[in-house]
PDB file of C-alpha atoms and ligand atoms in Angstrom:
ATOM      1  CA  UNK A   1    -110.863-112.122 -98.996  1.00 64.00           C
ATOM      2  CA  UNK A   2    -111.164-112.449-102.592  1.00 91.00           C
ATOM      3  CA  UNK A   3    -114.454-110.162-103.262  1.00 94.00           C
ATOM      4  CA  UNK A   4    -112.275-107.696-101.771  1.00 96.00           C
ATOM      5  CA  UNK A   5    -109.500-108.003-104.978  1.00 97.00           C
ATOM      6  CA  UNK A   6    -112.304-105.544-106.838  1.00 98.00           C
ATOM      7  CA  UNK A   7    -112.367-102.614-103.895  1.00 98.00           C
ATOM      8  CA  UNK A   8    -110.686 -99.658-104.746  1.00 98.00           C
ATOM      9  CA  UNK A   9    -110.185 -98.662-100.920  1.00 98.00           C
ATOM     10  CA  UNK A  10    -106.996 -96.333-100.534  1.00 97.00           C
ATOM     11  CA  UNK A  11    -106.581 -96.014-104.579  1.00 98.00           C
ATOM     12  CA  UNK A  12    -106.853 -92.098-106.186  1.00 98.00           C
ATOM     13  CA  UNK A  13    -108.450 -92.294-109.475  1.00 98.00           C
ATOM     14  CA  UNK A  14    -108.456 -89.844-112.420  1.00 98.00           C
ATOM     15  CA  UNK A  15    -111.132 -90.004-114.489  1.00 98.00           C
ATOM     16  CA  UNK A  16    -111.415 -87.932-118.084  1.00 98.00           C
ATOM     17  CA  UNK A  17    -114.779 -86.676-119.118  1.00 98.00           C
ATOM     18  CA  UNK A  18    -116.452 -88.365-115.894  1.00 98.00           C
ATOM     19  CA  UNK A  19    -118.870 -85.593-115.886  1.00 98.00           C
ATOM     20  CA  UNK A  20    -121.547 -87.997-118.442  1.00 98.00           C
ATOM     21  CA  UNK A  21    -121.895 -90.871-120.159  1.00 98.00           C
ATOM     22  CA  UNK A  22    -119.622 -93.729-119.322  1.00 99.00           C
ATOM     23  CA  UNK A  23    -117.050 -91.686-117.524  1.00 98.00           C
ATOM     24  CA  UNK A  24    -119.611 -91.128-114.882  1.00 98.00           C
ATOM     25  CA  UNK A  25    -120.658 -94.220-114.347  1.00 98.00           C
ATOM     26  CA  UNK A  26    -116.931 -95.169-113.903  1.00 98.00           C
ATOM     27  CA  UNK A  27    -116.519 -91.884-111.630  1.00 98.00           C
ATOM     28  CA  UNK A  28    -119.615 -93.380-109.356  1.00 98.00           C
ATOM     29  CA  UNK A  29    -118.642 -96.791-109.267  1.00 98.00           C
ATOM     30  CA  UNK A  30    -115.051 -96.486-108.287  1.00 98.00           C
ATOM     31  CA  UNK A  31    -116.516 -93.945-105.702  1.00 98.00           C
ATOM     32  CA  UNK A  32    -118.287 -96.247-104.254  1.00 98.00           C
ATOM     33  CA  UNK A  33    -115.992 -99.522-104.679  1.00 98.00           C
ATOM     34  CA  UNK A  34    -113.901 -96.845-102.063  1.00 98.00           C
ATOM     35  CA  UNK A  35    -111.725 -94.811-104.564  1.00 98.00           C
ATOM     36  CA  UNK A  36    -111.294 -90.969-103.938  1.00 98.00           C
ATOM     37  CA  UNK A  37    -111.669 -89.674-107.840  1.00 98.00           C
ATOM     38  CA  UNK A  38    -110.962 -86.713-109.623  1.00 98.00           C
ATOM     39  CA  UNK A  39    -113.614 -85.543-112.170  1.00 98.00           C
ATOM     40  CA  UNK A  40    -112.523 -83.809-115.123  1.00 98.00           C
ATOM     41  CA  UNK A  41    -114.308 -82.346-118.210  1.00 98.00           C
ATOM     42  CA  UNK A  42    -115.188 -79.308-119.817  1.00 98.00           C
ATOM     43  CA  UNK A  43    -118.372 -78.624-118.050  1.00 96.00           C
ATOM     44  CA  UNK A  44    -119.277 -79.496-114.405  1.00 97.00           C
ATOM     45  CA  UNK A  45    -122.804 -81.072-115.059  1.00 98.00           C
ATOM     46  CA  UNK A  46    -125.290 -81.461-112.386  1.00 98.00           C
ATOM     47  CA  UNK A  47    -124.565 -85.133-112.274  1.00 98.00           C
ATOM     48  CA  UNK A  48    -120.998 -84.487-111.557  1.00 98.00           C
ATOM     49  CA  UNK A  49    -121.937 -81.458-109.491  1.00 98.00           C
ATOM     50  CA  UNK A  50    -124.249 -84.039-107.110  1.00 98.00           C
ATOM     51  CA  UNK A  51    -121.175 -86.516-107.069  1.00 98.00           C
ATOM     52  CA  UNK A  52    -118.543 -84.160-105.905  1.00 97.00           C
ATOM     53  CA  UNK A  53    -120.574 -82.733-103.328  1.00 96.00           C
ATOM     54  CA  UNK A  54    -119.247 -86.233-101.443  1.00 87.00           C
ATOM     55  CA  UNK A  55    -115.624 -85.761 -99.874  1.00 94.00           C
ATOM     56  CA  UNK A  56    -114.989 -88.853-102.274  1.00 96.00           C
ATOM     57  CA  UNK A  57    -114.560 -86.644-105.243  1.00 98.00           C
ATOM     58  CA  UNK A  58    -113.726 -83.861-106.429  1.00 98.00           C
ATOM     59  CA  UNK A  59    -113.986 -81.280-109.945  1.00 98.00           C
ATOM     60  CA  UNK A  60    -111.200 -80.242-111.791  1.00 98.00           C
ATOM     61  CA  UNK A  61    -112.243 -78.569-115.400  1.00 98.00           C
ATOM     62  CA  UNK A  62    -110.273 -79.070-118.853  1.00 98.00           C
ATOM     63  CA  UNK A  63    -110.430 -79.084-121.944  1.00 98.00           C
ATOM     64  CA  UNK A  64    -107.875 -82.178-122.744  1.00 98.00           C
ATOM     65  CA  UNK A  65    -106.951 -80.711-126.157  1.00 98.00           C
ATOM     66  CA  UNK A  66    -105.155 -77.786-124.207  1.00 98.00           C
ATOM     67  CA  UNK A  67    -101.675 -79.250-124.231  1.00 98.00           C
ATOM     68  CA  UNK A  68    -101.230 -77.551-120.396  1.00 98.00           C
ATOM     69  CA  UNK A  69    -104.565 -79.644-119.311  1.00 98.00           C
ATOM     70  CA  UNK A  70    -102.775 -83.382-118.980  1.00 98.00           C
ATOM     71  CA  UNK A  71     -99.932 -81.966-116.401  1.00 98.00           C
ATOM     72  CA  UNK A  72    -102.191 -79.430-114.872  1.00 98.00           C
ATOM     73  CA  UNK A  73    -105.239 -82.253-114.250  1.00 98.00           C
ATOM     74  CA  UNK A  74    -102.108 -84.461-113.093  1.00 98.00           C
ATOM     75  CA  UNK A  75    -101.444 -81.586-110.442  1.00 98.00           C
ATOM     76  CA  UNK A  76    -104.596 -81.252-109.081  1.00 98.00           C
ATOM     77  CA  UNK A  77    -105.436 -84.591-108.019  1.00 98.00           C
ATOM     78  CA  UNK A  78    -102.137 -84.897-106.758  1.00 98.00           C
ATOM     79  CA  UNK A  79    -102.953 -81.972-104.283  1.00 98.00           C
ATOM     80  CA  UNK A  80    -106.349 -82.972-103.436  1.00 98.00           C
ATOM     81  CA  UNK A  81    -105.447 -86.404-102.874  1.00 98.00           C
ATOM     82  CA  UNK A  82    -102.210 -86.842-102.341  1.00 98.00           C
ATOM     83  CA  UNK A  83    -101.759 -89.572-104.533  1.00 98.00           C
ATOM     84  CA  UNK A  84    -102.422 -91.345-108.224  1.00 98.00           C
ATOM     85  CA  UNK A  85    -103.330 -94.711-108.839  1.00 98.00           C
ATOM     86  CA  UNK A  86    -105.032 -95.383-111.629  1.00 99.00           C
ATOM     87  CA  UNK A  87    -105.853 -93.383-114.832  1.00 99.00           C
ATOM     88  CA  UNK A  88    -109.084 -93.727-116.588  1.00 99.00           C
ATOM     89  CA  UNK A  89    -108.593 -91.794-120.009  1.00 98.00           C
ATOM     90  CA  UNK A  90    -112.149 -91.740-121.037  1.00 98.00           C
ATOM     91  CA  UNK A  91    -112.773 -88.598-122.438  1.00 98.00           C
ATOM     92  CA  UNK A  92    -113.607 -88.595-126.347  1.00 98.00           C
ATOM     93  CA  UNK A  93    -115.712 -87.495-129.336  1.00 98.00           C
ATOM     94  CA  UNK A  94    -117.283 -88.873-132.461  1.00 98.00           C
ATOM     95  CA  UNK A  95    -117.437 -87.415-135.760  1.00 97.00           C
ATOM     96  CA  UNK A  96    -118.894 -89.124-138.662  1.00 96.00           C
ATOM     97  CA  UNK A  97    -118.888 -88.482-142.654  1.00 96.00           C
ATOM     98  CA  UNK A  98    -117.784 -89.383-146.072  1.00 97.00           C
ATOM     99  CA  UNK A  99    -113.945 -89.929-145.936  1.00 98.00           C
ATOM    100  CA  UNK A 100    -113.567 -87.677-149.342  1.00 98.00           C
ATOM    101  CA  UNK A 101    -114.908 -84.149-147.475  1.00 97.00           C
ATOM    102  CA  UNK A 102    -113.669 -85.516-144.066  1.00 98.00           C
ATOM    103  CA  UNK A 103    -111.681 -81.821-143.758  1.00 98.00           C
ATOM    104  CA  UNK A 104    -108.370 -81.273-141.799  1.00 98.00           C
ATOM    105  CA  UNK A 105    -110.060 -79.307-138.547  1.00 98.00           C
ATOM    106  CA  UNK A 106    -112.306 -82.352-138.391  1.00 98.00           C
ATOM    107  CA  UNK A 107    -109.430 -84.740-138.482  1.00 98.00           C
ATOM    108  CA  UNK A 108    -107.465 -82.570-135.806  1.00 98.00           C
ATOM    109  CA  UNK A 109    -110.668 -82.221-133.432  1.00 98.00           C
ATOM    110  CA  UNK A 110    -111.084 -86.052-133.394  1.00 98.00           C
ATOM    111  CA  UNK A 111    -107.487 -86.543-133.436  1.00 98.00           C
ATOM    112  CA  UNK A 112    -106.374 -84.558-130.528  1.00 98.00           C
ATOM    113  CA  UNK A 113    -109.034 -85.609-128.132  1.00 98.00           C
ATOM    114  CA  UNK A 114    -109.031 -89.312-128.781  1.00 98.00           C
ATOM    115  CA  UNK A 115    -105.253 -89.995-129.198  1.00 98.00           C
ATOM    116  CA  UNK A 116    -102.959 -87.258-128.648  1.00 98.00           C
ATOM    117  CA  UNK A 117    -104.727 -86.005-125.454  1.00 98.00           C
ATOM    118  CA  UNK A 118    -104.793 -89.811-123.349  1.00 98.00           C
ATOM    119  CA  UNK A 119    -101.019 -89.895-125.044  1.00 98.00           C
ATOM    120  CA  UNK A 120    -100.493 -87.035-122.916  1.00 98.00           C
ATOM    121  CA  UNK A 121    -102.693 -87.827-120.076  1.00 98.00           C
ATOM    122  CA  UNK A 122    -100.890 -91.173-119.347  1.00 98.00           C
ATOM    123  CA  UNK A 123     -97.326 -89.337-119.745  1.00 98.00           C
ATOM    124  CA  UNK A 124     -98.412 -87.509-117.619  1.00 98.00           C
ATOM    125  CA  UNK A 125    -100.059 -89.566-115.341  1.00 98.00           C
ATOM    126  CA  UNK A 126     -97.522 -92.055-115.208  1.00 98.00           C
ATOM    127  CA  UNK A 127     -94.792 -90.228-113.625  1.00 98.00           C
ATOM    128  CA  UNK A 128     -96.031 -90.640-110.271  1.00 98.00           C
ATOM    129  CA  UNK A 129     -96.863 -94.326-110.647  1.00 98.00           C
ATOM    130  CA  UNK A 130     -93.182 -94.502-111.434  1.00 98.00           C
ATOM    131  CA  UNK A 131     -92.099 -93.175-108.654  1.00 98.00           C
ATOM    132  CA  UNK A 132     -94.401 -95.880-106.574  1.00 97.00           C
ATOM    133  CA  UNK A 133     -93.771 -98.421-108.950  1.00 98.00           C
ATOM    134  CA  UNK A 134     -97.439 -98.910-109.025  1.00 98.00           C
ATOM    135  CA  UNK A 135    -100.482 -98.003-111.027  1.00 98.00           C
ATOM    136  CA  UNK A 136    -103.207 -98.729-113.497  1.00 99.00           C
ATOM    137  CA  UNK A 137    -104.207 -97.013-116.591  1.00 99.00           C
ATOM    138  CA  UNK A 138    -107.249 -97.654-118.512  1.00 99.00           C
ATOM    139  CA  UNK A 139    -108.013 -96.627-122.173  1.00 99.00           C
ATOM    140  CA  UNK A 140    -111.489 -96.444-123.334  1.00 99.00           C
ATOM    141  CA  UNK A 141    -111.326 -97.949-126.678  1.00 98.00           C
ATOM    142  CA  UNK A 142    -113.765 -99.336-129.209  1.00 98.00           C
ATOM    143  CA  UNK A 143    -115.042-101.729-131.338  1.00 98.00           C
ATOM    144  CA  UNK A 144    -114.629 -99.396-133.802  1.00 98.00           C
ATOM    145  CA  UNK A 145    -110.689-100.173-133.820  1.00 98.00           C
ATOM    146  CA  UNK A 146    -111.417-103.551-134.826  1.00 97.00           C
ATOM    147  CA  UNK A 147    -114.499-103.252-137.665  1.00 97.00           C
ATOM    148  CA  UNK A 148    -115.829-101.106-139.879  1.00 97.00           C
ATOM    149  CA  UNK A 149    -119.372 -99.410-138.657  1.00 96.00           C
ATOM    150  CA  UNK A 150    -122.309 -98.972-140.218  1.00 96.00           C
ATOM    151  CA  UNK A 151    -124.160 -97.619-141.566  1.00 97.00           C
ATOM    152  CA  UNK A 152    -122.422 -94.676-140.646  1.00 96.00           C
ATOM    153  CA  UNK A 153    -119.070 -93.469-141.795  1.00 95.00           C
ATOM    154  CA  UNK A 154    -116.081 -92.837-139.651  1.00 97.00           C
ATOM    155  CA  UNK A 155    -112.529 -93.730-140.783  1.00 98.00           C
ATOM    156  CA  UNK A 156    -110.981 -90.779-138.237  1.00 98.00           C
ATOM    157  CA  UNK A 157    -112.732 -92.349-135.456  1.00 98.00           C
ATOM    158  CA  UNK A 158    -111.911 -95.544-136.226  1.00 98.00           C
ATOM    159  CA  UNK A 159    -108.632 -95.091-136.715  1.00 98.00           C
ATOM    160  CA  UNK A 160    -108.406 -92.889-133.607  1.00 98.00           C
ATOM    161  CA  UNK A 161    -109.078 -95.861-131.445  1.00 98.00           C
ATOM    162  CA  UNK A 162    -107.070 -98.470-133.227  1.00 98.00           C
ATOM    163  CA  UNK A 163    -104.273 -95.836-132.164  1.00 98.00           C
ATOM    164  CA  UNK A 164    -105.671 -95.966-128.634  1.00 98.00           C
ATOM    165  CA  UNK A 165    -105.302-100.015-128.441  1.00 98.00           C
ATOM    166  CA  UNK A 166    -101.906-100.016-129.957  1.00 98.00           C
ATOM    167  CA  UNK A 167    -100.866 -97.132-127.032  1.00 98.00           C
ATOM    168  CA  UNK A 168    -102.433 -99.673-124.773  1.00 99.00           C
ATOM    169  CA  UNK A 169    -100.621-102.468-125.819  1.00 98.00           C
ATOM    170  CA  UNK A 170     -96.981-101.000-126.382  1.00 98.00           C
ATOM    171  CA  UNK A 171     -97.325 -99.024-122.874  1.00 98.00           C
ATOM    172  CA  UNK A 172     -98.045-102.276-121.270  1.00 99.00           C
ATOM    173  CA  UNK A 173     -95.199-103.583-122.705  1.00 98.00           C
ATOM    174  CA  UNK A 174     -92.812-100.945-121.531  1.00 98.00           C
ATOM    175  CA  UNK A 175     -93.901-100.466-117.987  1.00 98.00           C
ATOM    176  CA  UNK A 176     -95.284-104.248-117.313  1.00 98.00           C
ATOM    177  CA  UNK A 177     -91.896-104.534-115.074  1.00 98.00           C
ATOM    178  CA  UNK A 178     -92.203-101.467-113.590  1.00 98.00           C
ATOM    179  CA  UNK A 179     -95.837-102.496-111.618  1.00 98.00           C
ATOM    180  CA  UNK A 180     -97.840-100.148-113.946  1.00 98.00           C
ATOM    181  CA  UNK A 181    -100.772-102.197-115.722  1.00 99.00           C
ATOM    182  CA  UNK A 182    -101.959-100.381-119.114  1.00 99.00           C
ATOM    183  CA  UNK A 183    -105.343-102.024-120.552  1.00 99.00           C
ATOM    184  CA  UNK A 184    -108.316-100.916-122.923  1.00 99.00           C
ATOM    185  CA  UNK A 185    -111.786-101.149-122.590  1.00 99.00           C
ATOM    186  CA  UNK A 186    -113.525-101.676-126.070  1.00 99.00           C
ATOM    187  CA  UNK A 187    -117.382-100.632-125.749  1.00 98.00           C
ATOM    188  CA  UNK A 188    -119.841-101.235-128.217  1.00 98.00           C
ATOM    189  CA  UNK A 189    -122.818 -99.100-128.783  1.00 98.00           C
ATOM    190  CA  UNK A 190    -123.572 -97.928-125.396  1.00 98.00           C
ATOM    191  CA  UNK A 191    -126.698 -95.181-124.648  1.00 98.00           C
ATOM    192  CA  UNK A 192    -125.058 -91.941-124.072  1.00 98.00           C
ATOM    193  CA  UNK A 193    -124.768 -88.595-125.424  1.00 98.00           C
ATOM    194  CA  UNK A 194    -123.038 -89.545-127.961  1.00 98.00           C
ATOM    195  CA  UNK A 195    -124.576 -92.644-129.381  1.00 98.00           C
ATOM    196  CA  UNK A 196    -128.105 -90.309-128.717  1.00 98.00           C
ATOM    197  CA  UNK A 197    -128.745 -88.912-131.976  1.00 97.00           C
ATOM    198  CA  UNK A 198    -128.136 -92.386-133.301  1.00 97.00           C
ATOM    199  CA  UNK A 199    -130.149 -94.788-131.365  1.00 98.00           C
ATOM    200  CA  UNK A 200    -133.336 -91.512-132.331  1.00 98.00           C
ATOM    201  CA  UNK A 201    -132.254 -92.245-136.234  1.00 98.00           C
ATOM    202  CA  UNK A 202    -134.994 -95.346-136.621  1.00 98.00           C
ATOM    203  CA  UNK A 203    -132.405 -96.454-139.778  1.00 97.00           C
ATOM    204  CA  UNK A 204    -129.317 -96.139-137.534  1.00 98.00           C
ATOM    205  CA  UNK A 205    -131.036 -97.712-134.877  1.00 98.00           C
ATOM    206  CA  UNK A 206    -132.021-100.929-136.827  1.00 98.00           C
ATOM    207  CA  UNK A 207    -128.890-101.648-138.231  1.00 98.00           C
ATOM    208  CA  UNK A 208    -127.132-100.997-134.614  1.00 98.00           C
ATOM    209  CA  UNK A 209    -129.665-103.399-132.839  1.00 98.00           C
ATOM    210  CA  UNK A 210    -129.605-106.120-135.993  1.00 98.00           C
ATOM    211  CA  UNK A 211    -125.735-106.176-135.835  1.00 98.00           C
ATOM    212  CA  UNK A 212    -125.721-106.788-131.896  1.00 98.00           C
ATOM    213  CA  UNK A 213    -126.507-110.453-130.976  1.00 98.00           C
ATOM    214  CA  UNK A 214    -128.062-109.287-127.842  1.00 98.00           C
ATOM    215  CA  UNK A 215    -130.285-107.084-129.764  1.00 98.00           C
ATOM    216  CA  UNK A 216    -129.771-104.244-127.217  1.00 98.00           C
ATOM    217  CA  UNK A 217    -127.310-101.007-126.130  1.00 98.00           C
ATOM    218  CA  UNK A 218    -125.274-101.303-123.691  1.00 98.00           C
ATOM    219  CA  UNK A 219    -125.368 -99.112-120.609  1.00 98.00           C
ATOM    220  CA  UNK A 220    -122.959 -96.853-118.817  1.00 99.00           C
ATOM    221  CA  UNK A 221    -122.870 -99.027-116.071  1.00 98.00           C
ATOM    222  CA  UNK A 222    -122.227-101.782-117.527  1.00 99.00           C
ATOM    223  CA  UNK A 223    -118.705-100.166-118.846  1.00 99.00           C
ATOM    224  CA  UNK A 224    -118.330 -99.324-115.877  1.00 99.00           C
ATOM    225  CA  UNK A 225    -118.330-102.654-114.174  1.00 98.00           C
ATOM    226  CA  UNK A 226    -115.713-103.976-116.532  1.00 98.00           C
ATOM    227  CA  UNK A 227    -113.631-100.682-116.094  1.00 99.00           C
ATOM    228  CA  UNK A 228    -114.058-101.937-112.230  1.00 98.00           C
ATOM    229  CA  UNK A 229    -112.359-105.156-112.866  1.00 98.00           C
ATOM    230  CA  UNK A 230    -109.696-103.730-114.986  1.00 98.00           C
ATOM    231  CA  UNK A 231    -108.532-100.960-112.649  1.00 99.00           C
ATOM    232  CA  UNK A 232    -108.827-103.024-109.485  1.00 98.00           C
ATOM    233  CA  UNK A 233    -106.319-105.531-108.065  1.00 98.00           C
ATOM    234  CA  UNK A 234    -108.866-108.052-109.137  1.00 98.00           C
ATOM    235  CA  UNK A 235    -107.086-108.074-112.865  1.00 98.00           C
ATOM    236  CA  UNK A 236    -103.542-108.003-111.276  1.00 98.00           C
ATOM    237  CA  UNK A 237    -102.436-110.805-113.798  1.00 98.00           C
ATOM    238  CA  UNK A 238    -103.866-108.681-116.790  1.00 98.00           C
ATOM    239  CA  UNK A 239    -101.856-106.102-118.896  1.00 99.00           C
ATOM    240  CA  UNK A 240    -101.830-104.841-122.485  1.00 98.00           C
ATOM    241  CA  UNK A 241    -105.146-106.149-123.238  1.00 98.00           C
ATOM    242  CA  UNK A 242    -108.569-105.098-124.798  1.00 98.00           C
ATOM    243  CA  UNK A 243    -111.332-105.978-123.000  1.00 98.00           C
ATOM    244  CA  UNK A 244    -114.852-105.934-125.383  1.00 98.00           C
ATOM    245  CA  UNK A 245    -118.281-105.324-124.088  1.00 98.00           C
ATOM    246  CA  UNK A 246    -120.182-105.128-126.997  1.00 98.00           C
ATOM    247  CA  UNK A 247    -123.275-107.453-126.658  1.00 98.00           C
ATOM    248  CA  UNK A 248    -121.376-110.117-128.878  1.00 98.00           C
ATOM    249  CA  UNK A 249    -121.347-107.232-131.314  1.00 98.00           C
ATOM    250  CA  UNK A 250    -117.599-108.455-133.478  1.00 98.00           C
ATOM    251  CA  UNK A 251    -118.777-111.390-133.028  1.00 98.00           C
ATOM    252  CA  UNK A 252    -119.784-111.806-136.356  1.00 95.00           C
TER     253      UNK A 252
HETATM  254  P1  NDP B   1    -120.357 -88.694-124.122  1.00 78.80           P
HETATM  255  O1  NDP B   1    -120.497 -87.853-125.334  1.00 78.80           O
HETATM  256  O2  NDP B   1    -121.549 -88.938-123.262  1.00 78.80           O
HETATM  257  O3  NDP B   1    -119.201 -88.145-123.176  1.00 78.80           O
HETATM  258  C1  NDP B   1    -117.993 -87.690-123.718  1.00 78.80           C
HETATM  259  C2  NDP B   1    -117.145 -87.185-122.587  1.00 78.80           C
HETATM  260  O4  NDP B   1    -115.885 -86.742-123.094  1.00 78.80           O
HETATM  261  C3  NDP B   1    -117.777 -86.012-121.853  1.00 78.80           C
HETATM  262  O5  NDP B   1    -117.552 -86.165-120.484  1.00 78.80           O
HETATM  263  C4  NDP B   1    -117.018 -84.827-122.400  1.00 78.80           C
HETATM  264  O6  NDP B   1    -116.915 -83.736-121.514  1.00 78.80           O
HETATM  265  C5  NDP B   1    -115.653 -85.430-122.620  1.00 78.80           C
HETATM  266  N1  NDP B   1    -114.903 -84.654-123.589  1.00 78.80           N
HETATM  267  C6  NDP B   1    -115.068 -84.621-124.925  1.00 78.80           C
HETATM  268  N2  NDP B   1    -114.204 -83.755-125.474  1.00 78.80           N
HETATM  269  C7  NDP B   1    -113.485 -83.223-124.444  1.00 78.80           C
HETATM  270  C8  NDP B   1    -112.457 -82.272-124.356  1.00 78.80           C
HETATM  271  N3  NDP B   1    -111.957 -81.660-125.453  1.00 78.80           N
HETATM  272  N4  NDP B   1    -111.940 -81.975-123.139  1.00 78.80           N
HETATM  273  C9  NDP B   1    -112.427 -82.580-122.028  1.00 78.80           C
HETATM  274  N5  NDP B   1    -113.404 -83.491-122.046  1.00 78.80           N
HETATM  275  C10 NDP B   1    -113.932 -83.803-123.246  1.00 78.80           C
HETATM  276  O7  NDP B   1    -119.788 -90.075-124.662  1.00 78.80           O
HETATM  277  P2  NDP B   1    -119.595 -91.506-124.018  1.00 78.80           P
HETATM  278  O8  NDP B   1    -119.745 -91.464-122.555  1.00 78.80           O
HETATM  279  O9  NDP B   1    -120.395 -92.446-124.790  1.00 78.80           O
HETATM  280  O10 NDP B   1    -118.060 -91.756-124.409  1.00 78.80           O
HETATM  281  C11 NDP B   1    -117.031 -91.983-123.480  1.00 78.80           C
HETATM  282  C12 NDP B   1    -115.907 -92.725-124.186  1.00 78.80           C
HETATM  283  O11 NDP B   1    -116.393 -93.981-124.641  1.00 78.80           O
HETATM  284  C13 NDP B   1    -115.384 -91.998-125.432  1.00 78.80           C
HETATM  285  O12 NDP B   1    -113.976 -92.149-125.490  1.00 78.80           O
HETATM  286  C14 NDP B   1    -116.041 -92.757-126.574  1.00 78.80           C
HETATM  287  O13 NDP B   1    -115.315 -92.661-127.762  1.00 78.80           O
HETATM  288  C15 NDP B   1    -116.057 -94.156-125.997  1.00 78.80           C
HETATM  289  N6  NDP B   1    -117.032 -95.050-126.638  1.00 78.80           N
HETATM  290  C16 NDP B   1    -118.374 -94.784-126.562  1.00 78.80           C
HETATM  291  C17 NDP B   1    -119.274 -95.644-127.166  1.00 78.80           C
HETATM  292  C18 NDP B   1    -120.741 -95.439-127.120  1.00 78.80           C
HETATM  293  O14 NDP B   1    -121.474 -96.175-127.786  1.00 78.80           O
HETATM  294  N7  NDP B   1    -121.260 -94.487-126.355  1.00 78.80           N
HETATM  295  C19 NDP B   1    -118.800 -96.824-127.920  1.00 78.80           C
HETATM  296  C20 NDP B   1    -117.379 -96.996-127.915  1.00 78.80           C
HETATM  297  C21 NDP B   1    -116.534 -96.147-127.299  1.00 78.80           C
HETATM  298  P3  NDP B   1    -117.728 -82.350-121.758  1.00 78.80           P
HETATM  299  O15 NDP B   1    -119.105 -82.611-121.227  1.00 78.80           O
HETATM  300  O16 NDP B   1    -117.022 -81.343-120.931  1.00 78.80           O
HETATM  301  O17 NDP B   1    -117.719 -82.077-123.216  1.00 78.80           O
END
């Protein structure tokens, strides 16, 4: 049955900073396509309390700049679920500010979570998919690879994700023959904790609405429907690409 091509029944996912935001929409979605996920982040929120109360998933905490975190988060789901399938490396921060006082610890904070840590993630991640031959990684992205934002100023950001669709890419590349799948998901602006202080900025909130075509945010779980399709066998023809839901945003 085709419809059935974008059920996750049988798969173990791993899901970075699916405690909020779009991470736990993806968390709750692949739950319920029939996934058993781990939940990782630094803080078990309610949300992801409420979710892992269901045999379905389960918590594991980390901070993913903790070089010990990837392997040990690796570990875990291995042993609660005997298995990994697919890698959703979601977890990430914003920082944003003049590129002349942008200062080194800021640089390193948004470096190591948004690159270095799904770098290590995936390598670590990927070592049981080689042993099966089989699995799926997906990179949450952005727009903000591709453009320049505004009005707000974020070169480390930016640049953080470019290096997150080029990992994408060149990973696809090298494991394409080896039945491991490697794509990005590029979101635009999306309502979350992180876009929050933003979309309350009536100047920052113009500017985001004017630029998007659709004249709206995105949601969570509307990331998380495309981060559906790209981690189920649905996509099986699909590798090393980034996939943009941005309301038509780079469009223009
Ligand atoms: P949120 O701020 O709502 O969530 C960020 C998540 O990342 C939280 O779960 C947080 O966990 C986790 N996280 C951050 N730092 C660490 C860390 N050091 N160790 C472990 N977990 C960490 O943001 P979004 O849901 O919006 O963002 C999710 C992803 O989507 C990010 O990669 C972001 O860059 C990307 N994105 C978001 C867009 C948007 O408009 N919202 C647009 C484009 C891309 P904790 O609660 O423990 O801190």
């Amino acid at each position: 049955m085709a419809l059935e091509q974008f059920r996750l029944d049988g798969k173990v996912a791993l899901v970075t900073g699916g405690n909020r935001g779009i991470g736990l929409a993806i968390a709750r979605l692949f739950v319920e396509a029939g996934a058993k996920v781990m939940v990782t982040g630094r803080s078990l929120t309610a949300d992801a309390q409420e979710l892992c109360a269901n045999d379905c998933a389960a918590w594991v905490a980390g901070d993913v700049t903790d070089p010990a975190t990837p392997e040990r988060i690796v570990a875990a789901t291995l042993d609660r679920f005997g298995g990994l399938d697919i890698l959703v490396n979601n977890a990430g921060i914003a920082d944003s500010g003049d590129f002349h006082d942008f200062d080194d610890a800021r640089l390193a904070a948004i470096n190591d979570t948004n690159f270095v840590a799904p770098f290590r993630i995936a390598r670590a991640a990927i070592k049981p998919m080689l042993k099966k031959q089989s699995g799926v990684i997906l990179n949450i992205g952005s727009i903000s690879a591709e453009v320049a934002n505004q009005p707000q100023l974020q070169v480390a950001y930016n640049a953080s994700k470019a290096a997150v669709h080029q990992m994408t890419r060149v990973m696809a590349f090298e494991y394409a023959s080896r039945g491991i799948r490697v794509n990005a998901l590029a979101p635009g602006y999306v309502v979350s904790d992180m876009t929050k202080g933003g979309i309350a900025n009536a100047a920052w909130n113009k500017v985001w609405t004017e630029n998007t075509p659709m004249g709206r945010f995105g949601q969570p779980e509307e990331m998380a429907n495309c981060a559906l399709f790209l981690c189920a066998p649905a996509s099986s023809y699909v590798t090393g690409t980034v996939l943009t839901a941005d309301g038509g945003y780079t469009t223009h």
